[in-house]
C-alpha cells in the first residue's frame, strides 16, 4: 500500500528531514505516526499524498512509483487517499454540509445519496446542529471535525490524518479515533500523525516513530505496557515486583 525505499527528504537549503527512510505498510493496516513537533510527520504524509517529492529514493503508493504517476493520473490517484490536513483547508464560502459533500459531488454521486449520507456522518462527528454553518462561524474543534468528515465520506482506501485531534478535548479525540477504527474495520488503511502520546497509548496500533530524520517501528503500546500485579491473587502478588515509588497513599 505504502512503500518507502531509501528516501531522503529536505526542503531546499534546509536540514535533512528524512534520512535513508525505508518501510512498508500493508493494505488494511493502522499506524500511528509519532515524533516531536518538527520531526517531519507532516512532510512524510505530504510525500504520500503526492504534495512533495523525495530528494532521492523511491516512494510507492498502491504499488506505483509516485515519480511515474503522470499529471493526468494524479486526480484519480488522489481520490483513493483521504487527507485530514493539520490546518483543515475547508472552503470558507461553503457550509459544513457542502464542504463534506464536495468529494462526492466531484465523483458524481447522486444528490439524493449525498443528502442522506452527509448529514448522517456530520451527526456522527457531533455536528448535526451545524449543517448550514460556514466554517468561520465554528470553533477550531468543529472545523476539524468537518475536515475529518470530508476526508472519510468517500470511503478512501487510504486515510492520512495529520494531527486530527489537535483541537478537540480528550473525549472527542477518543470518539474520532473510534470513527477511524470503524473505517479501518471496513478495510481502509489508516495513518494518523500525532504527538498526543496519551491518545496513542489508549489504542492498540503499531507506530512509526520519527526521530533524528529516521523511522523506527514500535509495537502497539499495550504490548509494551506490563499490567500491574493484582492484589487478589495472594501468592502471585507476593512474588510480583513492585513498581518503585508507585504506592498511592
Ligand atoms: N514547506 C517547507 N519549506 C521549508 N521547510 C519546511 C517546510 N515544511 C516543513 N518544513 C520544515 O521541515 C521540518 C519538519 O516539519 P514537519 O514535517 O511539519 O514536522 P512535524 O509535522 O513533525 O511537526 C521542520 O523543521 C519544518 O520547519
Ligand atoms: Mg505536522
PDB file of C-alpha atoms and ligand atoms in Angstrom:
ATOM      1  CA  UNK A   1       0.000   0.000   0.000  1.00  0.00           C
ATOM      2  CA  UNK A   2       2.766   2.397   1.030  1.00  0.00           C
ATOM      3  CA  UNK A   3       6.444   1.718   0.430  1.00  0.00           C
ATOM      4  CA  UNK A   4       9.403   3.974   1.102  1.00  0.00           C
ATOM      5  CA  UNK A   5      12.791   2.863  -0.148  1.00  0.00           C
ATOM      6  CA  UNK A   6      15.906   4.774   0.904  1.00  0.00           C
ATOM      7  CA  UNK A   7      14.035   8.049   0.929  1.00  0.00           C
ATOM      8  CA  UNK A   8      15.920  11.279   1.603  1.00  0.00           C
ATOM      9  CA  UNK A   9      13.987  14.482   2.051  1.00  0.00           C
ATOM     10  CA  UNK A  10      14.888  18.093   2.692  1.00  0.00           C
ATOM     11  CA  UNK A  11      13.363  21.421   1.727  1.00  0.00           C
ATOM     12  CA  UNK A  12      15.861  23.407  -0.352  1.00  0.00           C
ATOM     13  CA  UNK A  13      18.779  24.564   1.689  1.00  0.00           C
ATOM     14  CA  UNK A  14      17.225  23.234   4.895  1.00  0.00           C
ATOM     15  CA  UNK A  15      18.273  20.389   7.142  1.00  0.00           C
ATOM     16  CA  UNK A  16      17.721  16.749   6.190  1.00  0.00           C
ATOM     17  CA  UNK A  17      14.247  15.755   7.374  1.00  0.00           C
ATOM     18  CA  UNK A  18      14.207  12.120   6.270  1.00  0.00           C
ATOM     19  CA  UNK A  19      17.472  10.206   6.026  1.00  0.00           C
ATOM     20  CA  UNK A  20      17.513   6.891   4.206  1.00  0.00           C
ATOM     21  CA  UNK A  21      13.989   6.017   5.317  1.00  0.00           C
ATOM     22  CA  UNK A  22      12.608   2.623   4.270  1.00  0.00           C
ATOM     23  CA  UNK A  23       9.399   0.949   5.384  1.00  0.00           C
ATOM     24  CA  UNK A  24       6.427  -0.884   4.023  1.00  0.00           C
ATOM     25  CA  UNK A  25       2.795  -0.655   5.135  1.00  0.00           C
ATOM     26  CA  UNK A  26       0.380  -3.469   4.423  1.00  0.00           C
ATOM     27  CA  UNK A  27      -3.069  -2.789   2.988  1.00  0.00           C
ATOM     28  CA  UNK A  28      -5.577  -2.746   5.832  1.00  0.00           C
ATOM     29  CA  UNK A  29      -3.053  -1.745   8.491  1.00  0.00           C
ATOM     30  CA  UNK A  30      -3.499   1.002  11.090  1.00  0.00           C
ATOM     31  CA  UNK A  31      -0.455   3.008  12.195  1.00  0.00           C
ATOM     32  CA  UNK A  32       0.217   5.998  14.331  1.00  0.00           C
ATOM     33  CA  UNK A  33       2.995   8.268  13.118  1.00  0.00           C
ATOM     34  CA  UNK A  34       4.645   9.829  16.141  1.00  0.00           C
ATOM     35  CA  UNK A  35       7.547  12.166  16.781  1.00  0.00           C
ATOM     36  CA  UNK A  36       8.201  15.564  18.290  1.00  0.00           C
ATOM     37  CA  UNK A  37       6.981  18.736  16.664  1.00  0.00           C
ATOM     38  CA  UNK A  38       9.241  19.441  13.671  1.00  0.00           C
ATOM     39  CA  UNK A  39      10.311  15.786  13.371  1.00  0.00           C
ATOM     40  CA  UNK A  40       8.867  15.538   9.849  1.00  0.00           C
ATOM     41  CA  UNK A  41       5.460  13.891  10.306  1.00  0.00           C
ATOM     42  CA  UNK A  42       3.617  16.301   8.014  1.00  0.00           C
ATOM     43  CA  UNK A  43       6.416  16.047   5.457  1.00  0.00           C
ATOM     44  CA  UNK A  44       6.163  12.253   5.417  1.00  0.00           C
ATOM     45  CA  UNK A  45       2.394  12.450   4.845  1.00  0.00           C
ATOM     46  CA  UNK A  46       2.921  15.057   2.115  1.00  0.00           C
ATOM     47  CA  UNK A  47       5.117  12.583   0.238  1.00  0.00           C
ATOM     48  CA  UNK A  48       2.299  10.040   0.486  1.00  0.00           C
ATOM     49  CA  UNK A  49      -0.388  12.297  -0.947  1.00  0.00           C
ATOM     50  CA  UNK A  50       1.832  13.492  -3.760  1.00  0.00           C
ATOM     51  CA  UNK A  51       2.249  17.036  -2.493  1.00  0.00           C
ATOM     52  CA  UNK A  52       6.027  16.632  -2.240  1.00  0.00           C
ATOM     53  CA  UNK A  53       8.732  14.575  -3.916  1.00  0.00           C
ATOM     54  CA  UNK A  54      11.709  12.986  -2.227  1.00  0.00           C
ATOM     55  CA  UNK A  55      15.193  14.329  -2.976  1.00  0.00           C
ATOM     56  CA  UNK A  56      16.227  10.742  -3.613  1.00  0.00           C
ATOM     57  CA  UNK A  57      14.866   7.264  -3.030  1.00  0.00           C
ATOM     58  CA  UNK A  58      11.513   5.880  -4.073  1.00  0.00           C
ATOM     59  CA  UNK A  59       8.012   6.314  -2.711  1.00  0.00           C
ATOM     60  CA  UNK A  60       5.439   3.836  -3.992  1.00  0.00           C
ATOM     61  CA  UNK A  61       1.724   4.131  -3.343  1.00  0.00           C
ATOM     62  CA  UNK A  62      -0.740   1.384  -4.303  1.00  0.00           C
ATOM     63  CA  UNK A  63       2.170  -0.386  -5.965  1.00  0.00           C
ATOM     64  CA  UNK A  64       3.139   2.565  -8.187  1.00  0.00           C
ATOM     65  CA  UNK A  65       6.298   4.645  -8.009  1.00  0.00           C
ATOM     66  CA  UNK A  66       4.881   8.147  -7.452  1.00  0.00           C
ATOM     67  CA  UNK A  67       7.605   9.650  -9.649  1.00  0.00           C
ATOM     68  CA  UNK A  68       5.968   7.831 -12.576  1.00  0.00           C
ATOM     69  CA  UNK A  69       2.392   8.899 -11.916  1.00  0.00           C
ATOM     70  CA  UNK A  70       1.502  11.248 -14.766  1.00  0.00           C
ATOM     71  CA  UNK A  71      -0.196  14.584 -14.262  1.00  0.00           C
ATOM     72  CA  UNK A  72      -3.309  13.151 -15.894  1.00  0.00           C
ATOM     73  CA  UNK A  73      -3.376  10.218 -13.493  1.00  0.00           C
ATOM     74  CA  UNK A  74      -2.958  12.333 -10.383  1.00  0.00           C
ATOM     75  CA  UNK A  75      -6.609  13.199  -9.668  1.00  0.00           C
ATOM     76  CA  UNK A  76      -7.774   9.583  -9.752  1.00  0.00           C
ATOM     77  CA  UNK A  77      -4.750   8.622  -7.671  1.00  0.00           C
ATOM     78  CA  UNK A  78      -5.541  11.258  -5.082  1.00  0.00           C
ATOM     79  CA  UNK A  79      -9.196  10.258  -4.880  1.00  0.00           C
ATOM     80  CA  UNK A  80      -8.132   6.997  -3.291  1.00  0.00           C
ATOM     81  CA  UNK A  81      -6.479   8.936  -0.478  1.00  0.00           C
ATOM     82  CA  UNK A  82      -8.492  10.805   2.160  1.00  0.00           C
ATOM     83  CA  UNK A  83      -6.465  13.538   3.840  1.00  0.00           C
ATOM     84  CA  UNK A  84      -7.202  15.394   7.051  1.00  0.00           C
ATOM     85  CA  UNK A  85      -4.932  18.425   6.870  1.00  0.00           C
ATOM     86  CA  UNK A  86      -3.408  19.878  10.006  1.00  0.00           C
ATOM     87  CA  UNK A  87      -4.829  23.273   9.019  1.00  0.00           C
ATOM     88  CA  UNK A  88      -8.210  21.787   7.859  1.00  0.00           C
ATOM     89  CA  UNK A  89      -8.298  23.567   4.434  1.00  0.00           C
ATOM     90  CA  UNK A  90     -12.064  23.966   4.414  1.00  0.00           C
ATOM     91  CA  UNK A  91     -13.602  26.108   1.709  1.00  0.00           C
ATOM     92  CA  UNK A  92     -14.721  29.254   3.555  1.00  0.00           C
ATOM     93  CA  UNK A  93     -17.708  30.063   1.335  1.00  0.00           C
ATOM     94  CA  UNK A  94     -19.225  26.584   1.655  1.00  0.00           C
ATOM     95  CA  UNK A  95     -21.382  25.313   4.527  1.00  0.00           C
ATOM     96  CA  UNK A  96     -20.316  22.359   6.660  1.00  0.00           C
ATOM     97  CA  UNK A  97     -22.605  20.133   4.594  1.00  0.00           C
ATOM     98  CA  UNK A  98     -21.263  21.393   1.268  1.00  0.00           C
ATOM     99  CA  UNK A  99     -17.634  21.053   2.399  1.00  0.00           C
ATOM    100  CA  UNK A 100     -18.185  17.412   3.306  1.00  0.00           C
ATOM    101  CA  UNK A 101     -20.250  16.777   0.162  1.00  0.00           C
ATOM    102  CA  UNK A 102     -17.514  18.130  -2.097  1.00  0.00           C
ATOM    103  CA  UNK A 103     -15.596  14.878  -2.744  1.00  0.00           C
ATOM    104  CA  UNK A 104     -18.880  13.115  -3.541  1.00  0.00           C
ATOM    105  CA  UNK A 105     -20.001  15.879  -5.905  1.00  0.00           C
ATOM    106  CA  UNK A 106     -16.645  15.761  -7.684  1.00  0.00           C
ATOM    107  CA  UNK A 107     -17.037  12.000  -8.008  1.00  0.00           C
ATOM    108  CA  UNK A 108     -20.541  12.496  -9.478  1.00  0.00           C
ATOM    109  CA  UNK A 109     -22.529  10.918  -6.634  1.00  0.00           C
ATOM    110  CA  UNK A 110     -26.308  11.369  -6.871  1.00  0.00           C
ATOM    111  CA  UNK A 111     -27.618  14.309  -4.851  1.00  0.00           C
ATOM    112  CA  UNK A 112     -30.190  12.128  -3.066  1.00  0.00           C
ATOM    113  CA  UNK A 113     -27.410   9.943  -1.694  1.00  0.00           C
ATOM    114  CA  UNK A 114     -25.420  12.997  -0.660  1.00  0.00           C
ATOM    115  CA  UNK A 115     -28.435  14.370   1.235  1.00  0.00           C
ATOM    116  CA  UNK A 116     -28.722  11.068   3.028  1.00  0.00           C
ATOM    117  CA  UNK A 117     -25.101  10.283   3.911  1.00  0.00           C
ATOM    118  CA  UNK A 118     -23.520  13.657   4.620  1.00  0.00           C
ATOM    119  CA  UNK A 119     -25.903  14.689   7.434  1.00  0.00           C
ATOM    120  CA  UNK A 120     -25.549  11.203   8.910  1.00  0.00           C
ATOM    121  CA  UNK A 121     -21.765  11.491   9.086  1.00  0.00           C
ATOM    122  CA  UNK A 122     -21.905  15.063  10.374  1.00  0.00           C
ATOM    123  CA  UNK A 123     -24.224  13.850  13.128  1.00  0.00           C
ATOM    124  CA  UNK A 124     -21.718  11.146  13.973  1.00  0.00           C
ATOM    125  CA  UNK A 125     -18.966  13.691  14.484  1.00  0.00           C
ATOM    126  CA  UNK A 126     -21.332  15.743  16.642  1.00  0.00           C
ATOM    127  CA  UNK A 127     -22.238  18.470  14.162  1.00  0.00           C
ATOM    128  CA  UNK A 128     -25.869  17.743  13.351  1.00  0.00           C
ATOM    129  CA  UNK A 129     -26.883  21.200  14.507  1.00  0.00           C
ATOM    130  CA  UNK A 130     -24.409  22.922  12.188  1.00  0.00           C
ATOM    131  CA  UNK A 131     -25.091  21.571   8.696  1.00  0.00           C
ATOM    132  CA  UNK A 132     -25.576  25.032   7.208  1.00  0.00           C
ATOM    133  CA  UNK A 133     -22.868  26.815   9.200  1.00  0.00           C
ATOM    134  CA  UNK A 134     -19.932  28.440   7.428  1.00  0.00           C
ATOM    135  CA  UNK A 135     -16.551  27.281   8.795  1.00  0.00           C
ATOM    136  CA  UNK A 136     -15.631  30.731  10.149  1.00  0.00           C
ATOM    137  CA  UNK A 137     -18.636  30.670  12.488  1.00  0.00           C
ATOM    138  CA  UNK A 138     -17.475  27.405  14.107  1.00  0.00           C
ATOM    139  CA  UNK A 139     -14.778  26.615  16.657  1.00  0.00           C
ATOM    140  CA  UNK A 140     -11.417  25.067  15.704  1.00  0.00           C
ATOM    141  CA  UNK A 141     -12.545  21.692  17.001  1.00  0.00           C
ATOM    142  CA  UNK A 142     -15.754  21.832  14.995  1.00  0.00           C
ATOM    143  CA  UNK A 143     -13.869  22.807  11.828  1.00  0.00           C
ATOM    144  CA  UNK A 144     -11.524  19.912  12.426  1.00  0.00           C
ATOM    145  CA  UNK A 145     -14.458  17.501  12.613  1.00  0.00           C
ATOM    146  CA  UNK A 146     -15.770  18.822   9.288  1.00  0.00           C
ATOM    147  CA  UNK A 147     -12.320  18.203   7.811  1.00  0.00           C
ATOM    148  CA  UNK A 148     -12.393  14.642   9.137  1.00  0.00           C
ATOM    149  CA  UNK A 149     -15.885  14.019   7.778  1.00  0.00           C
ATOM    150  CA  UNK A 150     -14.784  15.333   4.361  1.00  0.00           C
ATOM    151  CA  UNK A 151     -11.747  13.039   4.359  1.00  0.00           C
ATOM    152  CA  UNK A 152     -13.735   9.893   5.139  1.00  0.00           C
ATOM    153  CA  UNK A 153     -17.030  10.491   3.271  1.00  0.00           C
ATOM    154  CA  UNK A 154     -15.729   8.963   0.026  1.00  0.00           C
ATOM    155  CA  UNK A 155     -14.513   5.795   1.816  1.00  0.00           C
ATOM    156  CA  UNK A 156     -10.909   6.227   0.668  1.00  0.00           C
ATOM    157  CA  UNK A 157      -8.711   3.136   0.585  1.00  0.00           C
ATOM    158  CA  UNK A 158      -6.026   5.114   2.440  1.00  0.00           C
ATOM    159  CA  UNK A 159      -6.712   7.696   5.132  1.00  0.00           C
ATOM    160  CA  UNK A 160      -3.935  10.097   6.141  1.00  0.00           C
ATOM    161  CA  UNK A 161      -4.716  12.282   9.119  1.00  0.00           C
ATOM    162  CA  UNK A 162      -2.336  14.992  10.283  1.00  0.00           C
ATOM    163  CA  UNK A 163      -2.915  15.769  13.974  1.00  0.00           C
ATOM    164  CA  UNK A 164      -6.655  15.119  13.570  1.00  0.00           C
ATOM    165  CA  UNK A 165      -7.294  15.542  17.279  1.00  0.00           C
ATOM    166  CA  UNK A 166      -5.167  18.623  17.804  1.00  0.00           C
ATOM    167  CA  UNK A 167      -8.051  20.963  18.537  1.00  0.00           C
ATOM    168  CA  UNK A 168     -10.522  18.817  20.436  1.00  0.00           C
ATOM    169  CA  UNK A 169     -10.740  17.670  24.047  1.00  0.00           C
ATOM    170  CA  UNK A 170      -9.865  14.109  25.036  1.00  0.00           C
ATOM    171  CA  UNK A 171     -13.427  12.839  24.994  1.00  0.00           C
ATOM    172  CA  UNK A 172     -13.966  13.937  21.390  1.00  0.00           C
ATOM    173  CA  UNK A 173     -10.465  12.805  20.410  1.00  0.00           C
ATOM    174  CA  UNK A 174     -11.260   9.254  21.518  1.00  0.00           C
ATOM    175  CA  UNK A 175     -14.591   9.387  19.661  1.00  0.00           C
ATOM    176  CA  UNK A 176     -12.821  10.495  16.477  1.00  0.00           C
ATOM    177  CA  UNK A 177     -10.335   7.674  16.872  1.00  0.00           C
ATOM    178  CA  UNK A 178     -13.280   5.258  17.074  1.00  0.00           C
ATOM    179  CA  UNK A 179     -14.523   6.684  13.789  1.00  0.00           C
ATOM    180  CA  UNK A 180     -11.121   5.955  12.210  1.00  0.00           C
ATOM    181  CA  UNK A 181     -11.251   2.455  13.684  1.00  0.00           C
ATOM    182  CA  UNK A 182     -14.668   1.831  12.137  1.00  0.00           C
ATOM    183  CA  UNK A 183     -13.327   2.925   8.792  1.00  0.00           C
ATOM    184  CA  UNK A 184     -10.351   0.659   9.321  1.00  0.00           C
ATOM    185  CA  UNK A 185     -12.649  -2.300  10.025  1.00  0.00           C
ATOM    186  CA  UNK A 186     -14.248  -1.707   6.638  1.00  0.00           C
ATOM    187  CA  UNK A 187     -10.833  -2.109   5.017  1.00  0.00           C
ATOM    188  CA  UNK A 188      -9.319   1.363   4.936  1.00  0.00           C
ATOM    189  CA  UNK A 189      -5.594   1.645   5.611  1.00  0.00           C
ATOM    190  CA  UNK A 190      -5.105   4.348   8.239  1.00  0.00           C
ATOM    191  CA  UNK A 191      -2.111   6.502   9.180  1.00  0.00           C
ATOM    192  CA  UNK A 192      -2.536   9.074  11.916  1.00  0.00           C
ATOM    193  CA  UNK A 193       0.207  11.585  12.690  1.00  0.00           C
ATOM    194  CA  UNK A 194       0.021  12.792  16.254  1.00  0.00           C
ATOM    195  CA  UNK A 195       2.185  13.941  19.101  1.00  0.00           C
ATOM    196  CA  UNK A 196      -0.553  13.057  21.608  1.00  0.00           C
ATOM    197  CA  UNK A 197       1.138  10.156  23.410  1.00  0.00           C
ATOM    198  CA  UNK A 198      -1.703   9.550  25.838  1.00  0.00           C
ATOM    199  CA  UNK A 199      -4.102   9.045  22.931  1.00  0.00           C
ATOM    200  CA  UNK A 200      -1.701   6.645  21.203  1.00  0.00           C
ATOM    201  CA  UNK A 201      -1.445   4.680  24.446  1.00  0.00           C
ATOM    202  CA  UNK A 202      -5.188   4.108  24.545  1.00  0.00           C
ATOM    203  CA  UNK A 203      -5.311   2.335  21.196  1.00  0.00           C
ATOM    204  CA  UNK A 204      -3.800  -0.915  20.142  1.00  0.00           C
ATOM    205  CA  UNK A 205      -1.978   0.026  16.966  1.00  0.00           C
ATOM    206  CA  UNK A 206       1.685  -0.123  15.972  1.00  0.00           C
ATOM    207  CA  UNK A 207       3.532   3.081  15.381  1.00  0.00           C
ATOM    208  CA  UNK A 208       6.112   4.555  13.119  1.00  0.00           C
ATOM    209  CA  UNK A 209       8.269   6.873  15.150  1.00  0.00           C
ATOM    210  CA  UNK A 210      10.271   9.706  13.592  1.00  0.00           C
ATOM    211  CA  UNK A 211      13.377  10.900  15.356  1.00  0.00           C
ATOM    212  CA  UNK A 212      16.648  12.358  14.054  1.00  0.00           C
ATOM    213  CA  UNK A 213      15.335  12.024  10.471  1.00  0.00           C
ATOM    214  CA  UNK A 214      14.917   8.264  10.838  1.00  0.00           C
ATOM    215  CA  UNK A 215      11.933   5.963  11.223  1.00  0.00           C
ATOM    216  CA  UNK A 216      11.663   3.228  13.786  1.00  0.00           C
ATOM    217  CA  UNK A 217       8.761   0.826  14.131  1.00  0.00           C
ATOM    218  CA  UNK A 218       7.239   0.317  17.531  1.00  0.00           C
ATOM    219  CA  UNK A 219       4.800  -2.310  18.725  1.00  0.00           C
ATOM    220  CA  UNK A 220       1.333  -1.310  19.968  1.00  0.00           C
ATOM    221  CA  UNK A 221       1.681   0.340  23.354  1.00  0.00           C
ATOM    222  CA  UNK A 222      -0.417  -2.362  25.050  1.00  0.00           C
ATOM    223  CA  UNK A 223       2.324  -4.879  24.275  1.00  0.00           C
ATOM    224  CA  UNK A 224       4.930  -2.622  25.853  1.00  0.00           C
ATOM    225  CA  UNK A 225       2.877  -1.993  28.978  1.00  0.00           C
ATOM    226  CA  UNK A 226       3.003  -4.532  31.743  1.00  0.00           C
ATOM    227  CA  UNK A 227      -0.228  -4.925  33.680  1.00  0.00           C
ATOM    228  CA  UNK A 228       0.217  -4.148  37.384  1.00  0.00           C
ATOM    229  CA  UNK A 229       0.256  -7.196  39.709  1.00  0.00           C
ATOM    230  CA  UNK A 230      -3.200  -7.990  41.036  1.00  0.00           C
ATOM    231  CA  UNK A 231      -3.668  -7.921  44.793  1.00  0.00           C
ATOM    232  CA  UNK A 232      -6.434 -10.569  44.647  1.00  0.00           C
ATOM    233  CA  UNK A 233      -4.063 -13.410  43.713  1.00  0.00           C
ATOM    234  CA  UNK A 234      -2.193 -13.524  47.011  1.00  0.00           C
ATOM    235  CA  UNK A 235       0.683 -15.846  46.140  1.00  0.00           C
ATOM    236  CA  UNK A 236       1.421 -14.195  42.776  1.00  0.00           C
ATOM    237  CA  UNK A 237       1.108 -10.806  44.429  1.00  0.00           C
ATOM    238  CA  UNK A 238       3.804 -11.649  46.958  1.00  0.00           C
ATOM    239  CA  UNK A 239       6.239 -12.686  44.242  1.00  0.00           C
ATOM    240  CA  UNK A 240       5.470  -9.867  41.825  1.00  0.00           C
ATOM    241  CA  UNK A 241       7.951  -6.999  41.786  1.00  0.00           C
ATOM    242  CA  UNK A 242       6.573  -3.679  42.937  1.00  0.00           C
ATOM    243  CA  UNK A 243       6.977  -0.649  40.750  1.00  0.00           C
ATOM    244  CA  UNK A 244       9.251   1.778  42.595  1.00  0.00           C
ATOM    245  CA  UNK A 245       7.577   4.691  44.354  1.00  0.00           C
ATOM    246  CA  UNK A 246       4.208   3.861  42.831  1.00  0.00           C
ATOM    247  CA  UNK A 247       2.344   3.206  46.091  1.00  0.00           C
ATOM    248  CA  UNK A 248      -0.622   5.521  46.384  1.00  0.00           C
ATOM    249  CA  UNK A 249      -1.092   6.961  49.877  1.00  0.00           C
TER     250      UNK A 249
HETATM  251  N1  LIG B   1       7.434  23.944   3.049  1.00  0.00           N
HETATM  252  C1  LIG B   1       8.510  23.925   3.846  1.00  0.00           C
HETATM  253  N2  LIG B   1       9.635  24.583   3.497  1.00  0.00           N
HETATM  254  C2  LIG B   1      10.749  24.556   4.283  1.00  0.00           C
HETATM  255  N3  LIG B   1      10.830  23.869   5.454  1.00  0.00           N
HETATM  256  C3  LIG B   1       9.735  23.200   5.850  1.00  0.00           C
HETATM  257  C4  LIG B   1       8.537  23.190   5.080  1.00  0.00           C
HETATM  258  N4  LIG B   1       7.619  22.429   5.729  1.00  0.00           N
HETATM  259  C5  LIG B   1       8.232  21.998   6.856  1.00  0.00           C
HETATM  260  N5  LIG B   1       9.494  22.461   6.928  1.00  0.00           N
HETATM  261  C6  LIG B   1      10.471  22.147   7.996  1.00  0.00           C
HETATM  262  O1  LIG B   1      10.664  20.757   8.000  1.00  0.00           O
HETATM  263  C7  LIG B   1      10.775  20.254   9.322  1.00  0.00           C
HETATM  264  C8  LIG B   1       9.728  19.163   9.540  1.00  0.00           C
HETATM  265  O2  LIG B   1       8.443  19.790   9.503  1.00  0.00           O
HETATM  266  P1  LIG B   1       7.095  18.960   9.577  1.00  0.00           P
HETATM  267  O3  LIG B   1       7.095  17.890   8.554  1.00  0.00           O
HETATM  268  O4  LIG B   1       5.990  19.955   9.511  1.00  0.00           O
HETATM  269  O5  LIG B   1       7.201  18.310  11.045  1.00  0.00           O
HETATM  270  P2  LIG B   1       6.038  17.817  12.039  1.00  0.00           P
HETATM  271  O6  LIG B   1       4.795  17.641  11.237  1.00  0.00           O
HETATM  272  O7  LIG B   1       6.559  16.554  12.634  1.00  0.00           O
HETATM  273  O8  LIG B   1       5.900  18.879  13.085  1.00  0.00           O
HETATM  274  C9  LIG B   1      10.623  21.439  10.250  1.00  0.00           C
HETATM  275  O9  LIG B   1      11.905  21.877  10.611  1.00  0.00           O
HETATM  276  C10 LIG B   1       9.935  22.466   9.375  1.00  0.00           C
HETATM  277  O10 LIG B   1      10.289  23.761   9.783  1.00  0.00           O
HETATM  278 MG1  LIG B   2       2.956  18.479  11.406  1.00  0.00          MG
END
